[in-house]
Coordinates of C-alpha atoms in Angstrom, one line a residue:
X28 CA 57.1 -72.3 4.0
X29 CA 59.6 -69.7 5.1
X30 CA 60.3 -68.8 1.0
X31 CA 56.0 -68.2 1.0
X32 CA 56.5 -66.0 4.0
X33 CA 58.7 -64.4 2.7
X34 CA 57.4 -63.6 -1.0
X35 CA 54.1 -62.3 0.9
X36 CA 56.0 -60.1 3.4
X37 CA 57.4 -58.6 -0.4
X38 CA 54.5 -58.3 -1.5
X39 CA 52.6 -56.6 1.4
X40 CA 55.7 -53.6 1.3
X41 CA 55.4 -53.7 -2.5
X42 CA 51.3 -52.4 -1.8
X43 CA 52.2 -49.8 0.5
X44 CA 54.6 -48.3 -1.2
X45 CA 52.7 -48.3 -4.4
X46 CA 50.2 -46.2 -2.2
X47 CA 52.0 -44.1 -0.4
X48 CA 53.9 -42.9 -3.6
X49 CA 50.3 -42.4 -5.7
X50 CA 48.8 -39.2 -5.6
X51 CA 45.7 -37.9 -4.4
X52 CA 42.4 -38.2 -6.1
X53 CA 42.1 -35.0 -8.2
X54 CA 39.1 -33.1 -8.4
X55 CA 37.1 -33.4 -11.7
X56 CA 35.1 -31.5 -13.7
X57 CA 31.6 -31.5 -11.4
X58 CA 32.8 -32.1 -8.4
X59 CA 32.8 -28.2 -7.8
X60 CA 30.2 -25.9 -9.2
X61 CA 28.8 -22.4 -8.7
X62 CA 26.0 -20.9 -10.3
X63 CA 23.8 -17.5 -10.5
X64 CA 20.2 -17.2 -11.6
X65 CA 18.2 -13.8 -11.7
X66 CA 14.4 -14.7 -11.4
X67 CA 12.4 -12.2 -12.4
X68 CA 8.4 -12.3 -13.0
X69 CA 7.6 -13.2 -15.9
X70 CA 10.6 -13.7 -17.5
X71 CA 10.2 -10.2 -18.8
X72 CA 13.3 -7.3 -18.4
X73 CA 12.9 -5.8 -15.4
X74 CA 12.3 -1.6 -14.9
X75 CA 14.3 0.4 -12.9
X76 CA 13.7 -0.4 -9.3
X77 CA 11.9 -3.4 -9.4
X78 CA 13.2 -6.4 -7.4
X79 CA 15.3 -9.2 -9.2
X80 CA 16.0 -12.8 -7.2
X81 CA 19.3 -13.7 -8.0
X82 CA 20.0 -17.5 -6.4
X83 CA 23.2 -18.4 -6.0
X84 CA 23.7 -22.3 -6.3
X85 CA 26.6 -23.9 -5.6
X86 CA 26.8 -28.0 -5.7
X87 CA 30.4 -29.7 -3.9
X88 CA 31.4 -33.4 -4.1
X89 CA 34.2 -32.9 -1.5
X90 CA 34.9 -32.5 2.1
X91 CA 34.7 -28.9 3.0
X92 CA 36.0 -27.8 6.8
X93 CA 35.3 -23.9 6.1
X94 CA 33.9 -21.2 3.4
X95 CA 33.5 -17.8 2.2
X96 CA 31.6 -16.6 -0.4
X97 CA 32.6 -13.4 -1.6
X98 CA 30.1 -11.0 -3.1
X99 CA 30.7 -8.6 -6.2
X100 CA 30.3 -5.1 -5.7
X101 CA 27.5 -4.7 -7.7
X102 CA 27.5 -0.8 -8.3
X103 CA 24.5 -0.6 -10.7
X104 CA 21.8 -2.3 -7.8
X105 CA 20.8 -1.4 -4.6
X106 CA 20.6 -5.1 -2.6
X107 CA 19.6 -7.0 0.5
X108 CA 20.3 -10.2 1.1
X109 CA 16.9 -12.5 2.1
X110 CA 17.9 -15.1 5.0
X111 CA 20.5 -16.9 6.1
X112 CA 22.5 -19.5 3.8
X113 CA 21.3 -22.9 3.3
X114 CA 23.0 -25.9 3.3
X115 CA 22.0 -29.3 2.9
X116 CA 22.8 -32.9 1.1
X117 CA 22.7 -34.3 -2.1
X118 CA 24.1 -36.7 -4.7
X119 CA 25.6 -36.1 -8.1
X120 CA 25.7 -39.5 -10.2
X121 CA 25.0 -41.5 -7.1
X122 CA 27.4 -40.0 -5.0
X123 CA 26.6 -37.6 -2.2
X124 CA 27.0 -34.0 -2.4
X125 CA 27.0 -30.7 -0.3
X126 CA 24.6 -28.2 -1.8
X127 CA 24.6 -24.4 -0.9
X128 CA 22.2 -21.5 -1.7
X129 CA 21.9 -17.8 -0.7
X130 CA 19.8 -15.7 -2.2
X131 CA 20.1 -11.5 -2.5
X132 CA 17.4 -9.4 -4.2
X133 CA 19.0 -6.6 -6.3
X134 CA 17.0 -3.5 -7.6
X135 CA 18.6 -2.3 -10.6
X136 CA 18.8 1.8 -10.3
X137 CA 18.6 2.5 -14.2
X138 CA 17.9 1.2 -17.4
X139 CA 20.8 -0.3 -19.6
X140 CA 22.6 -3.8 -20.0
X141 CA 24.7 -4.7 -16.8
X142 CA 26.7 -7.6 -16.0
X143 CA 26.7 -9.3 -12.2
X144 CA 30.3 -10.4 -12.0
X145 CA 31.1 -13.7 -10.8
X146 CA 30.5 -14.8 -6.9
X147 CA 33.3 -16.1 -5.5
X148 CA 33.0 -19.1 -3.0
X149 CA 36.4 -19.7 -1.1
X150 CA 36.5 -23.7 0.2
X151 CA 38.8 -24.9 2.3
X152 CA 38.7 -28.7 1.7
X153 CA 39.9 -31.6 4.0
X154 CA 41.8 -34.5 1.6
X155 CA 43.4 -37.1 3.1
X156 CA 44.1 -35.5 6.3
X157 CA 45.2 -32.7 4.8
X158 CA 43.5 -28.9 3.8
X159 CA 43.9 -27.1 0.8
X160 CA 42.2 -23.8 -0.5
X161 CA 40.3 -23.6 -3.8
X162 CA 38.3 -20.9 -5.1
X163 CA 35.1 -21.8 -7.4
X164 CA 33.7 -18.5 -9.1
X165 CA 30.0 -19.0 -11.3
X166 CA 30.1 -17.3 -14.7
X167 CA 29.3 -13.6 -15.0
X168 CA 25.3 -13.1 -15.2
X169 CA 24.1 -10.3 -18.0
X170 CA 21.1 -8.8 -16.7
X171 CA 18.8 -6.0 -19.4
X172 CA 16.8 -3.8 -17.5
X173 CA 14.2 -1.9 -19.8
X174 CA 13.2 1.9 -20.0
X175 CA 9.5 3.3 -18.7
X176 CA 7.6 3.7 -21.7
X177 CA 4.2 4.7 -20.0
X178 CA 3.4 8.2 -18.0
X179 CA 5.3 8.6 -14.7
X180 CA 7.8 6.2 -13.8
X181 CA 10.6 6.0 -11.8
X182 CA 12.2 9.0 -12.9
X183 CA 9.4 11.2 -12.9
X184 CA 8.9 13.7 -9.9
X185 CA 5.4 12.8 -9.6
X186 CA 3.4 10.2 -9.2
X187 CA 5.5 8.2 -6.4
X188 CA 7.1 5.0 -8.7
X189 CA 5.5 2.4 -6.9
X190 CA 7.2 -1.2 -8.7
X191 CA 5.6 -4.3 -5.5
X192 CA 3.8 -7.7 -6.3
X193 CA 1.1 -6.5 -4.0
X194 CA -0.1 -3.7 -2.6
X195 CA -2.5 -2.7 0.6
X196 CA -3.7 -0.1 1.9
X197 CA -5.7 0.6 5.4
X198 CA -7.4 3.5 6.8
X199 CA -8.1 3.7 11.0
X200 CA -10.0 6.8 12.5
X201 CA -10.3 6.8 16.5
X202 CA -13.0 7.8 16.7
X203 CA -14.7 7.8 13.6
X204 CA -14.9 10.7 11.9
X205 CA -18.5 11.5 11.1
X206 CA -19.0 11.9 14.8
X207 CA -17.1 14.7 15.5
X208 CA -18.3 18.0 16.4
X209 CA -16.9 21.6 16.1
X210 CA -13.4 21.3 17.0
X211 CA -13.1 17.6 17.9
X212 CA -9.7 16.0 17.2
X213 CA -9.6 12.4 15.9
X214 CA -6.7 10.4 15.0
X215 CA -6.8 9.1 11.4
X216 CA -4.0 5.9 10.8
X217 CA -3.2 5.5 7.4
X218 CA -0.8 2.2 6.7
X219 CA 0.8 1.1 3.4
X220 CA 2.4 -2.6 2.7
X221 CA 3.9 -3.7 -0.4
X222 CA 5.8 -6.7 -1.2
X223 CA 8.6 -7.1 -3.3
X224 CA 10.5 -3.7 -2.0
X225 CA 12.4 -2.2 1.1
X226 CA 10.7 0.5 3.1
X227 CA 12.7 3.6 1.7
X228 CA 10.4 2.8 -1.4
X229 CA 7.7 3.7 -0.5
X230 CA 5.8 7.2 -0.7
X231 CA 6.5 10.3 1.5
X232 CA 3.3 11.0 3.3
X233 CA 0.6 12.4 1.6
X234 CA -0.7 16.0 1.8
X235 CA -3.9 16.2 3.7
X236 CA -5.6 19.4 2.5
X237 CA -9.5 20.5 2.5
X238 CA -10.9 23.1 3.0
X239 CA -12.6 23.4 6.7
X240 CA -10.7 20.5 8.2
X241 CA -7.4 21.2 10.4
X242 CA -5.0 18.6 9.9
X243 CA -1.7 17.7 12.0
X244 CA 0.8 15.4 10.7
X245 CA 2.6 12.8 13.0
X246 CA 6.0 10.8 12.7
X247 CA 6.3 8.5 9.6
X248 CA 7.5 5.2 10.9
X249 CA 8.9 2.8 8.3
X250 CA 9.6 -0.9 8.4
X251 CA 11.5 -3.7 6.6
X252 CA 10.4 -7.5 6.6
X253 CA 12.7 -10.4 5.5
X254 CA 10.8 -13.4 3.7
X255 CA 12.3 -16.2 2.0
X256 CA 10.1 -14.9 -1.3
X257 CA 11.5 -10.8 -0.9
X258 CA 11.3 -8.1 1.3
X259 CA 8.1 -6.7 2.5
X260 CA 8.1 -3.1 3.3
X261 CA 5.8 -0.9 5.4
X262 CA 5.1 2.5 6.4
X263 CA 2.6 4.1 8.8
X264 CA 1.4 7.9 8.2
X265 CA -0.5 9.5 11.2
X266 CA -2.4 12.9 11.2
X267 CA -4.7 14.7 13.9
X268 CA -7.8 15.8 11.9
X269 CA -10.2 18.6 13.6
X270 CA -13.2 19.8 11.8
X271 CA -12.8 23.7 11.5
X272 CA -16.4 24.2 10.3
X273 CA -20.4 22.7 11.9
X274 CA -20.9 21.6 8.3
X275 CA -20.0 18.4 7.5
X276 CA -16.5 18.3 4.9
X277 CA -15.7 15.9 2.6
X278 CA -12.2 15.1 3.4
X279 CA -11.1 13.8 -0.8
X280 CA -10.0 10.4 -1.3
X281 CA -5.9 9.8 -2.3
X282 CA -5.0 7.8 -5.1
X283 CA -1.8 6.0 -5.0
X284 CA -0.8 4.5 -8.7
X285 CA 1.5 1.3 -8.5
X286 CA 2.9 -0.9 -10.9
X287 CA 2.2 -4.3 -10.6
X288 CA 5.3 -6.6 -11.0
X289 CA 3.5 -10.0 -11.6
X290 CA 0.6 -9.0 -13.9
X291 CA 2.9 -6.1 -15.6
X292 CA 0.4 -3.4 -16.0
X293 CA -0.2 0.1 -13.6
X294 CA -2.9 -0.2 -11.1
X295 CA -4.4 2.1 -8.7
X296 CA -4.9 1.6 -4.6
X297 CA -6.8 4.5 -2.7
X298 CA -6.7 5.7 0.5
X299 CA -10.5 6.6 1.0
X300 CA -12.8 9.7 1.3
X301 CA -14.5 10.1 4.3
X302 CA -17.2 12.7 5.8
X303 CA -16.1 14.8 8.7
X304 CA -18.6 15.9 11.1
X305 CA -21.7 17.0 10.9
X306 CA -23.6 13.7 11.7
X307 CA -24.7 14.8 15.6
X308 CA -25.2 18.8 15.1
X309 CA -28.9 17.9 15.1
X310 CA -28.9 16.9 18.0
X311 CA -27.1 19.5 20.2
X312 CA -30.1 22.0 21.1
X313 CA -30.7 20.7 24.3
X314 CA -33.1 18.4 26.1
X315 CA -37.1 18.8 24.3
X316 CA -39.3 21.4 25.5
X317 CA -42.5 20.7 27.3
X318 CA -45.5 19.6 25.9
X319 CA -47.7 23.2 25.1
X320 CA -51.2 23.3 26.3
X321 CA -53.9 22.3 23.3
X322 CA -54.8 25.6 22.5
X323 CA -51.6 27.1 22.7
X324 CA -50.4 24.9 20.4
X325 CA -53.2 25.7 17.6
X326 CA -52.2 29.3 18.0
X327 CA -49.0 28.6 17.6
X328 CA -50.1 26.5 14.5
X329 CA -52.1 29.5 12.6
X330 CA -49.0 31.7 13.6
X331 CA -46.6 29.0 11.9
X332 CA -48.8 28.8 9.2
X333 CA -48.9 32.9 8.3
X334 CA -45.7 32.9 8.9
X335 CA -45.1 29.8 6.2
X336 CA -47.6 31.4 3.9
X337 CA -45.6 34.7 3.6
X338 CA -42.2 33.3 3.6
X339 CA -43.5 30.7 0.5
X340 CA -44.3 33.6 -1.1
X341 CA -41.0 35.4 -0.6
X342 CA -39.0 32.0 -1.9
X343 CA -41.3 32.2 -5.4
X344 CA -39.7 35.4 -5.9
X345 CA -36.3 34.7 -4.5
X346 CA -34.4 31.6 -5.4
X347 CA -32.5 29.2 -2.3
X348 CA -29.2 28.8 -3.0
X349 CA -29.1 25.0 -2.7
X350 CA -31.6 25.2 -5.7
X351 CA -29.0 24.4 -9.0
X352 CA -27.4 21.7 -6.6
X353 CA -31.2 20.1 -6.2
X354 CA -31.6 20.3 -9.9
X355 CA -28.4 18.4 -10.4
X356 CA -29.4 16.0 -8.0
X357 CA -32.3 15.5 -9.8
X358 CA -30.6 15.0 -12.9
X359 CA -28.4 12.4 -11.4
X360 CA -30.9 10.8 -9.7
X361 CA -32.9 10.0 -12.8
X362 CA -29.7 9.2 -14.6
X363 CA -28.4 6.7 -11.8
X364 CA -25.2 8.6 -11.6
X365 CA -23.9 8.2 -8.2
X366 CA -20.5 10.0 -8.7
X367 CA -22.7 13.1 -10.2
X368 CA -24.9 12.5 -7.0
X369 CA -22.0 12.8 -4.7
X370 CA -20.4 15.9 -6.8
X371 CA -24.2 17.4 -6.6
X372 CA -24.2 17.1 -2.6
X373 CA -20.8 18.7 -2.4
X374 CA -22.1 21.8 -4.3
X375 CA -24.9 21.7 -2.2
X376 CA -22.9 21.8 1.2
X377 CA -20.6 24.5 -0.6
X378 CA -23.5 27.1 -1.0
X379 CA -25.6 26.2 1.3
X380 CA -23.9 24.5 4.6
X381 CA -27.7 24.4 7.3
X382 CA -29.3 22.8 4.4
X383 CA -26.2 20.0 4.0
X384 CA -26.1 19.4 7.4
X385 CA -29.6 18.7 8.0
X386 CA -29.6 16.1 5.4
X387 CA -26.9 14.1 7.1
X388 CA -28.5 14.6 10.4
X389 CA -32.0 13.4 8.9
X390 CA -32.8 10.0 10.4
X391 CA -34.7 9.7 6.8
X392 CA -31.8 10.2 4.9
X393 CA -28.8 10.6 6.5
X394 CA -28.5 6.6 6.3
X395 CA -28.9 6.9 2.6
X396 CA -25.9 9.2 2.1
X397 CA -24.1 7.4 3.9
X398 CA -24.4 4.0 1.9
X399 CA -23.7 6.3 -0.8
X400 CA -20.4 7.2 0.8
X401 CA -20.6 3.8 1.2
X402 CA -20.9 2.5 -2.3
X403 CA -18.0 4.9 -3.6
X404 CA -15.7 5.3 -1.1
X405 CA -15.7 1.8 0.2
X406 CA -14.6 -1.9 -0.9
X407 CA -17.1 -2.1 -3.7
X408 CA -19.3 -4.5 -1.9
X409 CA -21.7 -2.2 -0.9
X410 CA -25.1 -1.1 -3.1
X411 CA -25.9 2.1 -3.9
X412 CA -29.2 3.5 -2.7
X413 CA -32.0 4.5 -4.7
X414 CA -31.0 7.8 -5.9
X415 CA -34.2 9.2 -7.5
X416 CA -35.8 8.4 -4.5
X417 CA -33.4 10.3 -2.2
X418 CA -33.2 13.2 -4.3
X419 CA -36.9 13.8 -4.3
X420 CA -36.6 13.2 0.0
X421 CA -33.9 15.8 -0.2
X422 CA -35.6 18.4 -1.9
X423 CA -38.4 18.5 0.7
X424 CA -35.6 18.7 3.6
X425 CA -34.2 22.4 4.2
X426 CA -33.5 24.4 7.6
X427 CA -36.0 26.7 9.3
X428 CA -34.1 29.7 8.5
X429 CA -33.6 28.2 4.8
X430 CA -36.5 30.5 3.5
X431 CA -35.3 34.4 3.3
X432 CA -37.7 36.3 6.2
X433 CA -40.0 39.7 4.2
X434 CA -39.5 41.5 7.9
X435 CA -35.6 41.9 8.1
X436 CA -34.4 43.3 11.4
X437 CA -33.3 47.0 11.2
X438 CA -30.0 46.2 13.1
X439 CA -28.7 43.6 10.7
X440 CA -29.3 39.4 10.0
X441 CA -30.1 37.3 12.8
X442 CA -26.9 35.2 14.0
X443 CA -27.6 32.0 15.1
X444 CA -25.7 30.7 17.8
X445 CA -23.9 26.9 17.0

């Protein structure tokens, strides 16, 4: 009995030392990985510019107490990294794992074939009590970034190089601007948002310039947004906008050509035209006369109606100047032309401004042009009028003092007051 004691108690010291003289478990090949993976849409090369996900991946059967990952310079890329890091569990072959991701989005600034060098994650790892340090690096990433082939691009002055996955644009007036009268200000808000970009990436503000309108430009204010999927970038351009002239103006639209990173091909966004004034000069003369007595009123009639005579005959010999702008919108009209419609009303306003104005202020057809402004200047939803139609109601609409008068005043033109 005391011999089987004994043997055991040998036995039991034989175990421990055994254990305490093996070593501890070595890390193998697995247990430790890193990886880097540039996601681009696609799969295509990328253009200058354009934002590249790289996901970095790393997968650790082991106790870790801290880590560092250490980023490479990355001298050919501007970058920004999207979130925080994200850890979370897993198993490899059945046994359970630590898994970590970060990922950065890199904009490569030129074209050419760069290499990411590796990340470095630093571990400090808790075995058997004790901590040790290892480093686990992912293998280099070789990244091609091709050259612009089509007109513009990013290193061409003009247009802006515009590389997003989506682009917006919207247009605010306070008020709006067709109400405004002579020297009226409004506020017109024009914001830009693009994904897939940081805000310094977007365009400087546009010039505001026609002819008649006064213009005032704000501050630019520019914002960044982090998503899990990229950055989103804004910018906000603000002018005041006072129309310098009764007539209304046709303040152009603004095209702004992007390049669309998920479908690969150049598209166009447009910040809209829009009529300024002009819409209420009608109705400035004042409060309506009083009703004229029954025979004053038929005098008044035969005197209008001399009056008309002489000054019909006068325009048979003399030409208005709206006239080749009516013939156009003629044309047009019968054509179903509503750009060549607009362009006709333009030259129209341009050499004769009364006539323009009158048509906008016409409850008969000022609605029209404005579907029409509508129709091409809008989302697309809306239908364009019946142009035929409202070119023949135009051509019967023109001021009072349209027709040229046979009895000039010796001292000079009449000036109206407005």
């Amino acid at each position: 009995m005391v011999t089987t004691r004994r043997m055991a108690r040998a036995s039991l010291v034989a175990v421990v030392l055994v254990l305490a003289a093996a070593p501890a478990r070595a890390l193998e090949d697995g247990d430790l990985t890193l990886t880097v993976t540039a996601e681009i849409p696609g799969s295509a090369e990328p253009y200058p510019r354009e934002m590249v996900l790289l996901r970095i991946h790393g997968v650790y059967r082991a106790q870790i107490a801290l880590e560092e990952l250490r980023q490479p310079s990355l001298p050919h890329f501007g970058w920004t990294q999207l979130g925080r890091d994200r850890w979370s569990r897993t198993t490899i072959q059945g046994q359970e794992a630590r898994s970590f991701e970060r990922v950065v989005a890199v904009f490569p600034q030129g074209p050419g074939r760069f290499t990411v060098d590796p990340f470095v994650h630093r571990l400090t790892l808790v075995d058997n009590g004790e901590r040790r340090v290892v480093e686990v690096r992912s293998p280099p990433l070789p990244i091609a970034v091709a050259a612009w082939q089509g007109p513009g691009g990013p290193d061409a002055a003009e247009p802006w190089w515009l590389p997003a996955r989506d682009l917006t644009v919207t247009d605010a007036w306070e008020p709006e601007p067709e109400t405004l009268k002579l020297g009226e200000p409004a506020r017109r808000t024009v914001t830009i948002e693009a994904s897939g970009l940081t805000a310094d990436a977007l365009p400087p503000r546009p010039v505001l310039r026609t002819r008649g309108v006064l213009t005032f430009a704000g501050p630019v204010e520019r914002q960044t947004r982090i998503t899990p999927a990229g950055p989103v970038a804004r910018v906000t351009y603000r002018w005041d906008v006072r129309p310098g002239v009764p007539e209304p103006i046709t303040l152009s639209a603004i095209t702004i050509p992007w390049f669309d990173t998920r479908a690969r091909v150049m598209r166009e966004a447009e910040i809209p035209a829009r009529i300024i004034g002009g819409r209420t000069a009608a109705v400035e003369a004042g409060p309506p006369p009083a009703p004229a007595s029954p025979w004053r009123a038929l005098a008044a009639g035969l005197a209008a109606f001399g009056v008309g005579l002489g000054a019909w005959r006068t325009f048979r010999r003399r030409e208005a100047p709206a006239a080749p702008a009516l013939r156009a919108l003629a044309r047009a009209g019968r054509r179903r032309d509503p750009r060549a419609f607009h362009a006709a009303i333009s030259e129209a306003a341009r050499r004769d401004p009364a006539r323009a104005a009158l048509w906008r202020a016409d409850p008969g057809t000022g609605p029209h042009l404005a579907a029409l402004d509508a129709a091409l200047f809008g989302d697309g939803r809306d239908p364009v009028p019946d142009l035929a139609g409202l070119a023949r109601a135009l051509a019967r609409l023109h001021p009072p003092d349209a027709v040229p008068d046979a009895l000039a005043p010796l001292d000079g033109p009449v000036r109206h007051a407005g």
